[in-house]
XYZ file of C-alpha atoms in Angstrom:
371
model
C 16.710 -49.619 -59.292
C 15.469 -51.076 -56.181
C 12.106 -52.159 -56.128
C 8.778 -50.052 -54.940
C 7.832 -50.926 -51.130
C 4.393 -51.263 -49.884
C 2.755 -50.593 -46.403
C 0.989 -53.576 -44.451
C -2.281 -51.697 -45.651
C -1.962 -52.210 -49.692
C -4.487 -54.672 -50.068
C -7.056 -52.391 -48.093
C -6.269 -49.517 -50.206
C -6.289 -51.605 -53.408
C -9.928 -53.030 -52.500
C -10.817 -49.308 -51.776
C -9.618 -48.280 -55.293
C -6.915 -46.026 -54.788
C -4.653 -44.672 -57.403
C -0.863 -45.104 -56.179
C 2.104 -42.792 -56.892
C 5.441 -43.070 -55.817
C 6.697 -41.310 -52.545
C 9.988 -41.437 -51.095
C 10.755 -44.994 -52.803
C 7.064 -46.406 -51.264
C 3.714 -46.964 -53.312
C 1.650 -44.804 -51.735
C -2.268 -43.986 -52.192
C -2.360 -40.741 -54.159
C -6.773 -40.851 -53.907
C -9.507 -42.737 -53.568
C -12.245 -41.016 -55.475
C -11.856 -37.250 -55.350
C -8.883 -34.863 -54.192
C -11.397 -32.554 -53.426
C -13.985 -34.404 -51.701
C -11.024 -35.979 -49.655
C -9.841 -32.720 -48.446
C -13.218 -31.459 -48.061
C -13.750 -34.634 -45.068
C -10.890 -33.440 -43.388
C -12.022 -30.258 -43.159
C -15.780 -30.815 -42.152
C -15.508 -34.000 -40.515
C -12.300 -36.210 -40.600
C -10.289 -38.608 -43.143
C -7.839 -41.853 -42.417
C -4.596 -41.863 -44.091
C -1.519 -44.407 -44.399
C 1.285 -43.056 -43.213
C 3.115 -46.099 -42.538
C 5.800 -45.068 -45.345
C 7.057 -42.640 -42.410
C 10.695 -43.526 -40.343
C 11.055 -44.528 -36.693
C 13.740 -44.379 -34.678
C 14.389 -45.332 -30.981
C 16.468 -43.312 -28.263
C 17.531 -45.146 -25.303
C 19.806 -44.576 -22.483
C 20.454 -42.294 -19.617
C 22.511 -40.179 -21.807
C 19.069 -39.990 -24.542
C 18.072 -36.325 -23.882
C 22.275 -34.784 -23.840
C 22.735 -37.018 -27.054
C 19.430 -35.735 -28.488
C 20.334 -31.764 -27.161
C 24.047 -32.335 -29.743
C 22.505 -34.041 -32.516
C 19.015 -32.353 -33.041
C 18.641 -27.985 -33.189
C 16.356 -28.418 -30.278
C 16.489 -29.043 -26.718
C 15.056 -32.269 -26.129
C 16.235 -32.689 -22.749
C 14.057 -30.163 -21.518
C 10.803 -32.241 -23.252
C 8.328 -33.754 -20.671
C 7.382 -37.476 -20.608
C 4.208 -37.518 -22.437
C 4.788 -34.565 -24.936
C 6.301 -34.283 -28.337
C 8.209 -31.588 -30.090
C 8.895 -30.434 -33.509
C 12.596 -30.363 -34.466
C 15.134 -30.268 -36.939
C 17.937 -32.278 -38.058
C 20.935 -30.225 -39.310
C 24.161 -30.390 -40.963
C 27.313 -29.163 -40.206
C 26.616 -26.473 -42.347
C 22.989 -25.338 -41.364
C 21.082 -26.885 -44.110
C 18.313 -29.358 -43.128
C 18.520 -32.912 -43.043
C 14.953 -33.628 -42.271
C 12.232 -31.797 -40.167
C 10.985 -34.455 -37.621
C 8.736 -35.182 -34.606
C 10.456 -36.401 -30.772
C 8.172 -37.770 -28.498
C 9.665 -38.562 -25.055
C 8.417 -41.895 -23.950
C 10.051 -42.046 -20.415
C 12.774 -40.372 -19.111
C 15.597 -42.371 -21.025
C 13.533 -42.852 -23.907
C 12.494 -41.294 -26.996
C 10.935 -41.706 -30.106
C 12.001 -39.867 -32.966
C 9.687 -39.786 -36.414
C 11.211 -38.660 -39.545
C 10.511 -38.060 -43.244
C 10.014 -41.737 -45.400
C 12.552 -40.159 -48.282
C 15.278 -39.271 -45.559
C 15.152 -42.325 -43.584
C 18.491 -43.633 -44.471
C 19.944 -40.405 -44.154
C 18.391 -39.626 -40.631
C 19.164 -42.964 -39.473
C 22.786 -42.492 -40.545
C 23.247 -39.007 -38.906
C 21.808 -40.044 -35.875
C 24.136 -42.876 -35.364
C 27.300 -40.900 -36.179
C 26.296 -37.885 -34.157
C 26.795 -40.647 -31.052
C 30.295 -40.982 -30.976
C 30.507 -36.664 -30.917
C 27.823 -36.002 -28.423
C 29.503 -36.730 -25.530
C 26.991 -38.730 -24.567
C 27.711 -42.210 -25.014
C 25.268 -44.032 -22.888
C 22.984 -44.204 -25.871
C 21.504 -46.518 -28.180
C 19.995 -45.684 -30.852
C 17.711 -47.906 -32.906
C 15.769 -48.177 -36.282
C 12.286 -49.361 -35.948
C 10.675 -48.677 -38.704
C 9.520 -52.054 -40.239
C 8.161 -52.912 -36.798
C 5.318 -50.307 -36.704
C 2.595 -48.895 -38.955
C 1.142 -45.129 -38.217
C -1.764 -44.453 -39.265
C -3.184 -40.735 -39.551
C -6.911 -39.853 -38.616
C -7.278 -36.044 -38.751
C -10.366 -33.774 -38.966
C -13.234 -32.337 -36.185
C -14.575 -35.570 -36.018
C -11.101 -37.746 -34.857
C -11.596 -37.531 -31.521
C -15.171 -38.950 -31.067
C -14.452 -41.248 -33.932
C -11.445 -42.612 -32.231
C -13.256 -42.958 -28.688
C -15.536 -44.957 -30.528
C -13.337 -47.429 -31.852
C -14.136 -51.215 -30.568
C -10.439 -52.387 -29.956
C -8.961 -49.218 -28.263
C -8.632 -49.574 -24.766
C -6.949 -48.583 -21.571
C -6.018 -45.430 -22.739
C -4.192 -43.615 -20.435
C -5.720 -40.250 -20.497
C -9.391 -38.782 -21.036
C -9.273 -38.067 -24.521
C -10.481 -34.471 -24.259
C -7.424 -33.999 -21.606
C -4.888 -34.669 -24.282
C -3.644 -31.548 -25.901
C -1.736 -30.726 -29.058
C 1.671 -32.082 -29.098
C 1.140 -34.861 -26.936
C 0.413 -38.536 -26.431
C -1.432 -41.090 -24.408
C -0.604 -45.153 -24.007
C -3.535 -47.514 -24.967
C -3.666 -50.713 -26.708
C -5.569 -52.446 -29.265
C -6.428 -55.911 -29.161
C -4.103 -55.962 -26.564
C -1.315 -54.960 -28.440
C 0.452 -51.340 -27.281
C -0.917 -48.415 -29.053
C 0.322 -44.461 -29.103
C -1.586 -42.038 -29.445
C -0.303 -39.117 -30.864
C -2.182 -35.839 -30.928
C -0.253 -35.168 -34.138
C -0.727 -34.155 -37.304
C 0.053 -32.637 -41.170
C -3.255 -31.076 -42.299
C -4.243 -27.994 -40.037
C -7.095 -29.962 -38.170
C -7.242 -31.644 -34.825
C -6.423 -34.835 -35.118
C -3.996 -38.189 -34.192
C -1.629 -40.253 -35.418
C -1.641 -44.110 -34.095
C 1.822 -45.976 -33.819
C 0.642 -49.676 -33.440
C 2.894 -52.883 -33.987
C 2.748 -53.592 -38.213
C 1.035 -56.873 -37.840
C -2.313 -55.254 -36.182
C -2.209 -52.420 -38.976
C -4.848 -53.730 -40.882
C -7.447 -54.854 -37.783
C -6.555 -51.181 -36.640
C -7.836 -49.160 -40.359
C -10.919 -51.515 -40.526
C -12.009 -50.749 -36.762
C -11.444 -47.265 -37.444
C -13.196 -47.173 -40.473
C -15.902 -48.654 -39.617
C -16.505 -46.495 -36.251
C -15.802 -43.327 -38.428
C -18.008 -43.931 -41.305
C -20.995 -42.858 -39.405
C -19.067 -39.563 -38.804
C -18.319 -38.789 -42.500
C -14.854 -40.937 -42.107
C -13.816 -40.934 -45.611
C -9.734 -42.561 -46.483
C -8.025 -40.116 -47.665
C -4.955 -40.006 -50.105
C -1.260 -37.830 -50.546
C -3.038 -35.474 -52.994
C -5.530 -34.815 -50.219
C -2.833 -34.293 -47.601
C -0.609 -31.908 -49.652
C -3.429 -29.305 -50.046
C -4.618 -29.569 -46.760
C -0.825 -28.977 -45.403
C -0.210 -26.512 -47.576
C -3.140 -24.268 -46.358
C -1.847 -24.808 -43.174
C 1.207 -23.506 -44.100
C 3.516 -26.763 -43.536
C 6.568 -26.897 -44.974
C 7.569 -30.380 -46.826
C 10.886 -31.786 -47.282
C 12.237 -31.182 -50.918
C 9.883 -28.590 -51.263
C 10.326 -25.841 -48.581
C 13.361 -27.592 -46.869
C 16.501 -29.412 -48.027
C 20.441 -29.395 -47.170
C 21.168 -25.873 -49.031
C 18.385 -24.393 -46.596
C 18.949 -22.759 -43.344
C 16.364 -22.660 -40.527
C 15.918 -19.252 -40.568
C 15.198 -18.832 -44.474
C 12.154 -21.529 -44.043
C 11.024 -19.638 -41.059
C 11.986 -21.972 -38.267
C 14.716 -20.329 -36.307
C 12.410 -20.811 -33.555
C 13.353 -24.143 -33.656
C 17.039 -23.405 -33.374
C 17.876 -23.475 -29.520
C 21.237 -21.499 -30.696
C 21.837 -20.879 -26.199
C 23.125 -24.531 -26.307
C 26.573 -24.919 -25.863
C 27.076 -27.648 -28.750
C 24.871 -29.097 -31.760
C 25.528 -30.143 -34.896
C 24.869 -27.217 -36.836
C 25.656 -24.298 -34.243
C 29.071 -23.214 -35.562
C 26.797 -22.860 -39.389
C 27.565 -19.386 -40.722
C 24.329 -16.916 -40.664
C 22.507 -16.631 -44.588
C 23.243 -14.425 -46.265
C 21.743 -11.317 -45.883
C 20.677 -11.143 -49.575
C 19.196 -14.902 -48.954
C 15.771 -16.227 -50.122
C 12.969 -16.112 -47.495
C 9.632 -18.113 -47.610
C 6.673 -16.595 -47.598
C 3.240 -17.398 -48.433
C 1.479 -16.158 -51.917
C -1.791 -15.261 -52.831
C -3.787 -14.655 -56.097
C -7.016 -14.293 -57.612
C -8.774 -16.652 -59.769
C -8.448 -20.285 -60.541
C -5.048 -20.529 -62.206
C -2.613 -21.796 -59.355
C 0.952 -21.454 -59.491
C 3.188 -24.644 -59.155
C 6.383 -26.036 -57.703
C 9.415 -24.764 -59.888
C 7.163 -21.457 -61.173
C 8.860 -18.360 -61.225
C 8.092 -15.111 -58.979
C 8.492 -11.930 -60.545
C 8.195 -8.415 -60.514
C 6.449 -5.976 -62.828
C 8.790 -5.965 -65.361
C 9.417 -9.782 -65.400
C 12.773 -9.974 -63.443
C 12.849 -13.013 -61.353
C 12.431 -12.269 -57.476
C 11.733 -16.197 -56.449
C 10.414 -19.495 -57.247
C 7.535 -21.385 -55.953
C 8.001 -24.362 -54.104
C 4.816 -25.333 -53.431
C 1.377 -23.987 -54.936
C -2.630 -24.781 -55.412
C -6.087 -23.644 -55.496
C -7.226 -23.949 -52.769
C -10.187 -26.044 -51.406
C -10.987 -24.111 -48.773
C -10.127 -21.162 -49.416
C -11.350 -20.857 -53.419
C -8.130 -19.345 -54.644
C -4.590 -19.961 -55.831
C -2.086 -20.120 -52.357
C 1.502 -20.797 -52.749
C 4.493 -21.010 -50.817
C 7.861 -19.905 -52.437
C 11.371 -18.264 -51.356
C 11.705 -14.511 -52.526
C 14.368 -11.630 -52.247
C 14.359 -10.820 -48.985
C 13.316 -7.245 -50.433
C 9.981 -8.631 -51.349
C 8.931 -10.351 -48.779
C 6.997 -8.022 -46.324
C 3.278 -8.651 -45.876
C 1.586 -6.851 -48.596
C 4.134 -6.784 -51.474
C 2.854 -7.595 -54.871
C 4.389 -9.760 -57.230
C 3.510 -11.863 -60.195
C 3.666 -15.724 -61.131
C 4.840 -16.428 -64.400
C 2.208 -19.527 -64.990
C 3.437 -20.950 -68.354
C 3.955 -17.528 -69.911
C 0.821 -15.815 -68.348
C 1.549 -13.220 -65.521
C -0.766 -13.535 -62.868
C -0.760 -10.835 -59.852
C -0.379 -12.371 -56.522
C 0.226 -10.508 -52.911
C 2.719 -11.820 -50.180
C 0.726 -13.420 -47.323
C 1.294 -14.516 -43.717
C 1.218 -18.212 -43.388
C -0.894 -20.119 -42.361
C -3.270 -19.747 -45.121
C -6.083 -21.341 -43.484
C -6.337 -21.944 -39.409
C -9.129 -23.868 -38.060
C -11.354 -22.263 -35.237
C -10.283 -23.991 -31.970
């Protein structure tokens, strides 16, 4: 059993008294206080998170975008410099390798960010998938012990962020930069990105910076953000807040037996290309599970691995992810159904532990902030 791995930040987290759990092989801050208050800073004004446990990889080479175009389901080629773009990584097969985020750095290169649980998978698949592209003027790199990412998400990230002694010569007017894209900067003169990124529903960034500034980086931002209602903020936090925004998580909603278009995303599928790993896939079956988004009434939430039901008790899904929410006040869930329950409006129950509890199919997101 190999042994637990910890970000450059542990000793900040340990002085802030966070309880760790295990993530994808790395000892990760589950909370710091409260779930709930957590979740509620997000929402109301912003929270910091580790999320150095996350993969990098590198794409370099004139041939970066054609390899990217044959080994991802989208077309990367097409990406501007200075935007990013949510993808998929495929097998042969369909199923999903791992859902990940491409920013294009300059023409010939890329940065690709990927789940912390897949990274040896990802980084394995991307290196084979060279020698097939047809595209061999590539090299592809993995980074990840170099950097540290570090999330900051909520109304308040922005101002917080501009505020933040350190972070200079950014290379855009920070209410220029949109959704899906990124600005250069630097902090204590060491390069910066700036990622308007995120996994909660709420504006917000995500700050690649070299692994030895990781720490100076968290305690300028922290200390600029605490007047703001800054709080740090832990995985139990971010799992509610991306499941009210209705994002999908790897092992939960997605994994290798899982198509694209029975998680929703065959908008990411750019099937017009003439080659990608993954095209040749047969279509799901047409009696295939679909996810969709569940709600209930009252305060008993159904959980990963719960069954969905019908009136009578015969199985018509399983949850794969499921709360009460914060926000909202009542139980949300996401599961895959029979495709013949999975229009808007259906009911269904949850079989919590024995208990039936009625619950309606919903359109996801669950929660979508204001601007």
């Amino acid at each position: 059993m190999s042994e637990p791995r910890y970000t450059p930040l542990r000793e900040r987290h340990e002085a802030l008294g966070a309880s760790f759990t295990d993530f994808g092989g790395w000892q990760m801050p589950v909370r710091y206080t409260s779930d709930l208050a957590e979740h509620h800073a997000v929402r109301q004004a912003a929270g910091i998170f580790d999320i150095s446990h996350m993969a990098e990889f590198t794409v370099r080479g004139v041939d970066a975008g054609a390899y990217l175009d044959y080994a991802l389901a989208g077309r990367l080629s097409a990406l501007a410099v200075g935007k990013a773009k949510y993808s998929l990584l495929l097998t042969a097969e369909g199923g999903i390798v791992d859902d990940v985020i491409v920013y294009r750095l300059a023409d010939d290169d890329y940065l690709v960010i990927s789940n912390a649980g897949n990274r040896d998978a990802v980084r394995d698949a991307l290196a084979e998938r060279v020698a097939d592209s047809g595209a061999p003027h590539v090299e592809v790199a993995d980074v990840s012990d170099d950097y540290a990412l570090i999330a900051v998400q909520g109304p308040h990230a922005e101002k917080i962020l501009a505020a933040t002694p350190g972070i200079a010569d950014v290379s855009a007017p920070w209410d220029s930069q949109r959704y899906y894209a990124w600005a250069s900067a630097t902090f204590a003169g060491e390069p910066l990105l700036l990622a308007r990124t995120g996994y909660t529903g709420e504006d917000g960034f995500e700050l690649l910076v070299p692994a030895a500034h990781a720490v100076a980086l968290w305690d300028a931002v922290l200390d600029a953000g605490t007047p703001h209602g800054l709080v740090p903020a832990g995985l139990a936090a971010r799992d509610t807040l991306r499941l009210e925004a209705g994002m999908p998580l790897y092992g939960h909603e997605l994994n290798r037996e899982t198509s694209p278009a029975q998680a929703g995303l065959g908008r990411v599928v750019v099937a017009a290309k003439d080659r990608f790993v993954g095209k040749d896939a047969p279509a799901p079956a047409p009696d295939a599970r679909v996810l969709v988004g569940l709600t209930a009434e009252g305060r008993r939430a159904g959980r990963a691995g719960y069954a969905v039901v019908d009136a009578d008790g015969a199985p018509l899904g399983e949850i794969t992810s499921g709360a009460l929410s914060p926000t909202l006040g009542h139980p949300i869930a996401m599961a895959y159904v029979d495709p013949s329950s999975a229009e808007e409006g259906t009911a269904v129950f949850l079989d919590v532990r024995g208990t039936r509890i009625p619950a309606t199919v919903t359109a996801l997101p669950f929660y979508r902030r204001n601007s």
